[in-house]
Structure formats: C-alpha cells, structure tokens
Amino acid sequence: MISSKHINFTGDIHVQTMQRQSGIFIGERNSAFGWSAHGKENRVIGSISGQSNLLLHNTLILNDPDIVDTPIDDRDINLHVEQPNDNHTTNLTLESVNVNAMTNNNSLSIGKGHINGMDGNNKNNYSIGNLYGHENQIRHNVNYVDDQDGVDGIINDQDIKITNIENDESM
C-alpha cells in the first residue's frame, strides 16, 4: 500500500459567506456523499454586495399566496463504503485559502475527512436578501411579505444513509 501524509498549511482561511449545506474540510483524505439541498426561495431584491450601496425610499412587496407551498419529498438511499487499502498520495502546500461565497451544498475539502449524507431542505421569503460589504445603507424603505399559504414547507426527508469507514491506523 502506498501512503503519504504531507499537507503543509501555514496560512489563514478567509471566508466571506457560507450558506446552507456548506463546509470546509481539511485533512489527509476527504469523502463526501449523499448531500442534497432542496428548497424554495423568494426574494424581491437578492444579495447586495460591495461598498457604499444605498437603497432609499423603495417599496418592496413579496406576494406568495400558494395553496400548498414547497412540497419536498427527499427519500434517498445513499451507500458508501470506504476502501481502506486504496493507494493514495497527498502532497499539498498552501499559504492561505480565500472563499468569497459558499452556498447550498458547497464544500472546500483539503485532505482526509468523511463528510457524509448532508441534507438541506428549506423555504425562505425575503424582501431584501443578504447584504455584504462596507458602508451600505438601507433607509426609509417599506418591506411587505405576504405569504398566505394554506400548507407551507412540507418536507418528507426519510433518507437511508449507510456508511462503512474502515479505520486503518497505518494511513
């Protein structure tokens, strides 16, 4: 079996934004399986980024009068078997990692790890989305969200997730 464990990380990790189902994984070997993200999102104004943005005297109306909203049926079957005798070599030198944005089911994986079966199910209504940056101003606005659902956010997430990870101390 060939095995190497050379990871040299001397700097910093800078992350601006992480949203649902995001991750940063650092180690010798990474394994991610069975991730899923389902959802519904309404935004009148999406994300705002940068410097010195000005939203002034706006009227924002979100009208979402569904009878049944966001039925999610996420019944997955995920099987994962780690092969302990896989030949692998990792030689990695990093000074820093910079992540501006990670959203729905994103990952940054460096080296060994087992990231298994992550789910992200949601329903969101935003009149104004995310606000990023410096010296942004939101003044004298009227925000109205009208979400008169009869049934809202039905999520059936009955996953079957089976994993077998052998712990081989020689790795």
PDB file of C-alpha atoms in Angstrom:
ATOM      1  CA  MET A   1       0.000   0.000   0.000  1.00  0.00           C
ATOM      2  CA  ILE A   2       1.307   3.457  -0.946  1.00  0.00           C
ATOM      3  CA  SER A   3       0.504   6.176   1.528  1.00  0.00           C
ATOM      4  CA  SER A   4       1.719   9.730   2.032  1.00  0.00           C
ATOM      5  CA  LYS A   5       0.592  12.305   4.577  1.00  0.00           C
ATOM      6  CA  HIS A   6       2.234  15.530   3.521  1.00  0.00           C
ATOM      7  CA  ILE A   7      -0.049  18.533   3.990  1.00  0.00           C
ATOM      8  CA  ASN A   8       1.605  21.852   4.715  1.00  0.00           C
ATOM      9  CA  PHE A   9      -0.867  24.614   5.544  1.00  0.00           C
ATOM     10  CA  THR A  10       0.798  27.658   7.041  1.00  0.00           C
ATOM     11  CA  GLY A  11      -1.616  30.495   6.383  1.00  0.00           C
ATOM     12  CA  ASP A  12      -5.150  31.568   7.133  1.00  0.00           C
ATOM     13  CA  ILE A  13      -8.594  30.631   5.887  1.00  0.00           C
ATOM     14  CA  HIS A  14     -10.683  33.665   4.917  1.00  0.00           C
ATOM     15  CA  VAL A  15     -14.385  33.066   4.277  1.00  0.00           C
ATOM     16  CA  GLN A  16     -16.721  35.879   3.263  1.00  0.00           C
ATOM     17  CA  THR A  17     -20.009  33.965   3.102  1.00  0.00           C
ATOM     18  CA  MET A  18     -21.230  30.428   3.795  1.00  0.00           C
ATOM     19  CA  GLN A  19     -24.864  29.461   3.425  1.00  0.00           C
ATOM     20  CA  ARG A  20     -26.785  26.259   3.973  1.00  0.00           C
ATOM     21  CA  GLN A  21     -25.013  22.986   3.372  1.00  0.00           C
ATOM     22  CA  SER A  22     -21.534  24.445   3.056  1.00  0.00           C
ATOM     23  CA  GLY A  23     -18.371  23.213   4.657  1.00  0.00           C
ATOM     24  CA  ILE A  24     -14.599  23.470   4.754  1.00  0.00           C
ATOM     25  CA  PHE A  25     -12.853  20.173   5.443  1.00  0.00           C
ATOM     26  CA  ILE A  26      -9.104  19.832   5.918  1.00  0.00           C
ATOM     27  CA  GLY A  27      -7.271  16.550   6.410  1.00  0.00           C
ATOM     28  CA  GLU A  28      -5.431  13.755   4.585  1.00  0.00           C
ATOM     29  CA  ARG A  29      -8.354  12.420   2.537  1.00  0.00           C
ATOM     30  CA  ASN A  30     -11.936  13.692   2.219  1.00  0.00           C
ATOM     31  CA  SER A  31     -15.066  11.783   1.334  1.00  0.00           C
ATOM     32  CA  ALA A  32     -18.455  13.436   0.916  1.00  0.00           C
ATOM     33  CA  PHE A  33     -21.520  11.547  -0.229  1.00  0.00           C
ATOM     34  CA  GLY A  34     -25.284  11.811  -0.093  1.00  0.00           C
ATOM     35  CA  TRP A  35     -25.536  15.595   0.098  1.00  0.00           C
ATOM     36  CA  SER A  36     -28.790  17.116  -1.064  1.00  0.00           C
ATOM     37  CA  ALA A  37     -30.417  20.508  -0.843  1.00  0.00           C
ATOM     38  CA  HIS A  38     -34.000  21.226  -1.795  1.00  0.00           C
ATOM     39  CA  GLY A  39     -35.974  24.334  -1.232  1.00  0.00           C
ATOM     40  CA  LYS A  40     -37.873  27.351  -2.397  1.00  0.00           C
ATOM     41  CA  GLU A  41     -36.709  30.894  -2.035  1.00  0.00           C
ATOM     42  CA  ASN A  42     -38.487  34.129  -2.935  1.00  0.00           C
ATOM     43  CA  ARG A  43     -36.559  37.392  -2.975  1.00  0.00           C
ATOM     44  CA  VAL A  44     -37.719  40.822  -4.073  1.00  0.00           C
ATOM     45  CA  ILE A  45     -34.128  42.083  -4.015  1.00  0.00           C
ATOM     46  CA  GLY A  46     -31.381  39.489  -3.979  1.00  0.00           C
ATOM     47  CA  SER A  47     -27.957  39.850  -2.421  1.00  0.00           C
ATOM     48  CA  ILE A  48     -26.304  43.242  -2.244  1.00  0.00           C
ATOM     49  CA  SER A  49     -22.510  43.346  -2.265  1.00  0.00           C
ATOM     50  CA  GLY A  50     -19.812  45.955  -2.384  1.00  0.00           C
ATOM     51  CA  GLN A  51     -19.266  49.297  -0.741  1.00  0.00           C
ATOM     52  CA  SER A  52     -21.477  52.304  -0.154  1.00  0.00           C
ATOM     53  CA  ASN A  53     -24.656  50.898  -1.726  1.00  0.00           C
ATOM     54  CA  LEU A  54     -27.754  52.955  -0.986  1.00  0.00           C
ATOM     55  CA  LEU A  55     -31.332  51.625  -1.085  1.00  0.00           C
ATOM     56  CA  LEU A  56     -33.540  54.610  -0.462  1.00  0.00           C
ATOM     57  CA  HIS A  57     -37.355  55.045  -0.451  1.00  0.00           C
ATOM     58  CA  ASN A  58     -38.248  51.683  -2.009  1.00  0.00           C
ATOM     59  CA  THR A  59     -41.476  49.772  -1.567  1.00  0.00           C
ATOM     60  CA  LEU A  60     -40.811  46.044  -1.645  1.00  0.00           C
ATOM     61  CA  ILE A  61     -43.755  43.658  -1.864  1.00  0.00           C
ATOM     62  CA  LEU A  62     -43.464  39.890  -1.933  1.00  0.00           C
ATOM     63  CA  ASN A  63     -46.783  38.155  -2.602  1.00  0.00           C
ATOM     64  CA  ASP A  64     -46.688  34.349  -2.462  1.00  0.00           C
ATOM     65  CA  PRO A  65     -50.255  33.091  -1.843  1.00  0.00           C
ATOM     66  CA  ASP A  66     -49.803  29.419  -2.806  1.00  0.00           C
ATOM     67  CA  ILE A  67     -52.404  26.921  -1.599  1.00  0.00           C
ATOM     68  CA  VAL A  68     -49.668  24.329  -0.972  1.00  0.00           C
ATOM     69  CA  ASP A  69     -46.087  25.598  -0.956  1.00  0.00           C
ATOM     70  CA  THR A  70     -42.800  23.739  -1.260  1.00  0.00           C
ATOM     71  CA  PRO A  71     -43.675  20.054  -1.035  1.00  0.00           C
ATOM     72  CA  ILE A  72     -40.306  18.296  -0.842  1.00  0.00           C
ATOM     73  CA  ASP A  73     -40.062  14.503  -0.943  1.00  0.00           C
ATOM     74  CA  ASP A  74     -36.402  13.607  -0.480  1.00  0.00           C
ATOM     75  CA  ARG A  75     -36.194   9.888   0.234  1.00  0.00           C
ATOM     76  CA  ASP A  76     -32.697   8.976  -0.925  1.00  0.00           C
ATOM     77  CA  ILE A  77     -30.761   5.802  -0.372  1.00  0.00           C
ATOM     78  CA  ASN A  78     -27.039   6.505  -0.030  1.00  0.00           C
ATOM     79  CA  LEU A  79     -24.476   3.743   0.366  1.00  0.00           C
ATOM     80  CA  HIS A  80     -20.817   4.490   0.998  1.00  0.00           C
ATOM     81  CA  VAL A  81     -18.000   2.044   1.587  1.00  0.00           C
ATOM     82  CA  GLU A  82     -14.530   3.414   2.226  1.00  0.00           C
ATOM     83  CA  GLN A  83     -11.742   1.295   0.753  1.00  0.00           C
ATOM     84  CA  PRO A  84      -9.005   1.304   3.403  1.00  0.00           C
ATOM     85  CA  ASN A  85      -6.341  -0.114   1.115  1.00  0.00           C
ATOM     86  CA  ASP A  86      -6.694   2.429  -1.679  1.00  0.00           C
ATOM     87  CA  ASN A  87      -3.325   3.746  -2.779  1.00  0.00           C
ATOM     88  CA  HIS A  88      -3.212   7.477  -2.397  1.00  0.00           C
ATOM     89  CA  THR A  89      -0.657  10.217  -2.155  1.00  0.00           C
ATOM     90  CA  THR A  90      -1.321  13.739  -0.939  1.00  0.00           C
ATOM     91  CA  ASN A  91       1.350  16.386  -1.291  1.00  0.00           C
ATOM     92  CA  LEU A  92      -0.104  19.799  -0.700  1.00  0.00           C
ATOM     93  CA  THR A  93       1.369  23.146   0.263  1.00  0.00           C
ATOM     94  CA  LEU A  94      -0.966  26.086   0.877  1.00  0.00           C
ATOM     95  CA  GLU A  95      -0.237  29.521   2.205  1.00  0.00           C
ATOM     96  CA  SER A  96      -3.878  30.579   2.517  1.00  0.00           C
ATOM     97  CA  VAL A  97      -7.420  29.828   1.391  1.00  0.00           C
ATOM     98  CA  ASN A  98      -9.814  32.630   0.449  1.00  0.00           C
ATOM     99  CA  VAL A  99     -13.501  31.841  -0.075  1.00  0.00           C
ATOM    100  CA  ASN A 100     -15.801  34.651  -1.186  1.00  0.00           C
ATOM    101  CA  ALA A 101     -19.104  32.763  -1.071  1.00  0.00           C
ATOM    102  CA  MET A 102     -20.282  29.219  -0.419  1.00  0.00           C
ATOM    103  CA  THR A 103     -23.959  28.451  -0.827  1.00  0.00           C
ATOM    104  CA  ASN A 104     -26.226  25.385  -0.944  1.00  0.00           C
ATOM    105  CA  ASN A 105     -24.241  22.159  -0.527  1.00  0.00           C
ATOM    106  CA  ASN A 106     -20.768  23.559  -1.152  1.00  0.00           C
ATOM    107  CA  SER A 107     -17.593  22.313   0.393  1.00  0.00           C
ATOM    108  CA  LEU A 108     -13.925  23.050   0.383  1.00  0.00           C
ATOM    109  CA  SER A 109     -12.121  19.803   1.149  1.00  0.00           C
ATOM    110  CA  ILE A 110      -8.413  19.528   1.734  1.00  0.00           C
ATOM    111  CA  GLY A 111      -7.035  16.114   2.694  1.00  0.00           C
ATOM    112  CA  LYS A 112      -8.656  13.392   4.830  1.00  0.00           C
ATOM    113  CA  GLY A 113     -12.214  13.602   6.111  1.00  0.00           C
ATOM    114  CA  HIS A 114     -15.541  11.833   5.913  1.00  0.00           C
ATOM    115  CA  ILE A 115     -18.417  14.200   5.249  1.00  0.00           C
ATOM    116  CA  ASN A 116     -21.465  12.060   4.693  1.00  0.00           C
ATOM    117  CA  GLY A 117     -25.180  12.457   3.995  1.00  0.00           C
ATOM    118  CA  MET A 118     -25.749  16.173   4.487  1.00  0.00           C
ATOM    119  CA  ASP A 119     -29.249  17.441   3.681  1.00  0.00           C
ATOM    120  CA  GLY A 120     -30.534  20.961   3.315  1.00  0.00           C
ATOM    121  CA  ASN A 121     -34.257  21.487   2.875  1.00  0.00           C
ATOM    122  CA  ASN A 122     -35.839  24.876   3.307  1.00  0.00           C
ATOM    123  CA  LYS A 123     -38.292  27.550   2.262  1.00  0.00           C
ATOM    124  CA  ASN A 124     -37.428  31.247   2.552  1.00  0.00           C
ATOM    125  CA  ASN A 125     -39.151  34.506   1.721  1.00  0.00           C
ATOM    126  CA  TYR A 126     -37.003  37.641   1.716  1.00  0.00           C
ATOM    127  CA  SER A 127     -37.988  41.145   0.771  1.00  0.00           C
ATOM    128  CA  ILE A 128     -34.286  42.039   0.825  1.00  0.00           C
ATOM    129  CA  GLY A 129     -31.704  39.290   0.559  1.00  0.00           C
ATOM    130  CA  ASN A 130     -28.212  39.262   2.037  1.00  0.00           C
ATOM    131  CA  LEU A 131     -26.274  42.484   2.478  1.00  0.00           C
ATOM    132  CA  TYR A 132     -22.474  42.262   2.177  1.00  0.00           C
ATOM    133  CA  GLY A 133     -19.773  44.901   2.145  1.00  0.00           C
ATOM    134  CA  HIS A 134     -18.993  48.155   3.895  1.00  0.00           C
ATOM    135  CA  GLU A 135     -20.972  51.348   4.452  1.00  0.00           C
ATOM    136  CA  ASN A 136     -24.164  50.053   2.791  1.00  0.00           C
ATOM    137  CA  GLN A 137     -27.326  51.926   3.702  1.00  0.00           C
ATOM    138  CA  ILE A 138     -30.971  50.892   3.594  1.00  0.00           C
ATOM    139  CA  ARG A 139     -33.177  53.844   4.524  1.00  0.00           C
ATOM    140  CA  HIS A 140     -36.862  54.724   4.513  1.00  0.00           C
ATOM    141  CA  ASN A 141     -37.989  51.524   2.793  1.00  0.00           C
ATOM    142  CA  VAL A 142     -41.274  49.685   3.183  1.00  0.00           C
ATOM    143  CA  ASN A 143     -40.984  45.884   3.143  1.00  0.00           C
ATOM    144  CA  TYR A 144     -44.071  43.682   2.965  1.00  0.00           C
ATOM    145  CA  VAL A 145     -44.054  39.899   2.722  1.00  0.00           C
ATOM    146  CA  ASP A 146     -47.469  38.308   2.103  1.00  0.00           C
ATOM    147  CA  ASP A 147     -47.199  34.515   2.338  1.00  0.00           C
ATOM    148  CA  GLN A 148     -50.726  33.179   2.877  1.00  0.00           C
ATOM    149  CA  ASP A 149     -50.060  29.535   2.171  1.00  0.00           C
ATOM    150  CA  GLY A 150     -52.709  27.055   3.246  1.00  0.00           C
ATOM    151  CA  VAL A 151     -49.978  24.478   3.845  1.00  0.00           C
ATOM    152  CA  ASP A 152     -46.356  25.630   3.894  1.00  0.00           C
ATOM    153  CA  GLY A 153     -42.959  23.933   3.779  1.00  0.00           C
ATOM    154  CA  ILE A 154     -43.939  20.249   3.582  1.00  0.00           C
ATOM    155  CA  ILE A 155     -40.672  18.291   3.811  1.00  0.00           C
ATOM    156  CA  ASN A 156     -40.510  14.483   3.808  1.00  0.00           C
ATOM    157  CA  ASP A 157     -36.819  13.636   4.254  1.00  0.00           C
ATOM    158  CA  GLN A 158     -36.640   9.926   5.092  1.00  0.00           C
ATOM    159  CA  ASP A 159     -33.166   9.172   3.790  1.00  0.00           C
ATOM    160  CA  ILE A 160     -31.392   5.887   4.320  1.00  0.00           C
ATOM    161  CA  LYS A 161     -27.681   6.573   4.706  1.00  0.00           C
ATOM    162  CA  ILE A 162     -25.334   3.671   5.206  1.00  0.00           C
ATOM    163  CA  THR A 163     -21.614   4.191   5.566  1.00  0.00           C
ATOM    164  CA  ASN A 164     -18.755   1.837   6.296  1.00  0.00           C
ATOM    165  CA  ILE A 165     -15.473   3.575   7.014  1.00  0.00           C
ATOM    166  CA  GLU A 166     -12.578   1.347   7.923  1.00  0.00           C
ATOM    167  CA  ASN A 167     -10.171   2.874  10.442  1.00  0.00           C
ATOM    168  CA  ASP A 168      -6.746   1.915   9.149  1.00  0.00           C
ATOM    169  CA  GLU A 169      -4.147   3.339  11.550  1.00  0.00           C
ATOM    170  CA  SER A 170      -1.343   2.765   9.010  1.00  0.00           C
ATOM    171  CA  MET A 171      -2.682   5.576   6.781  1.00  0.00           C
TER     172      MET A 171
END
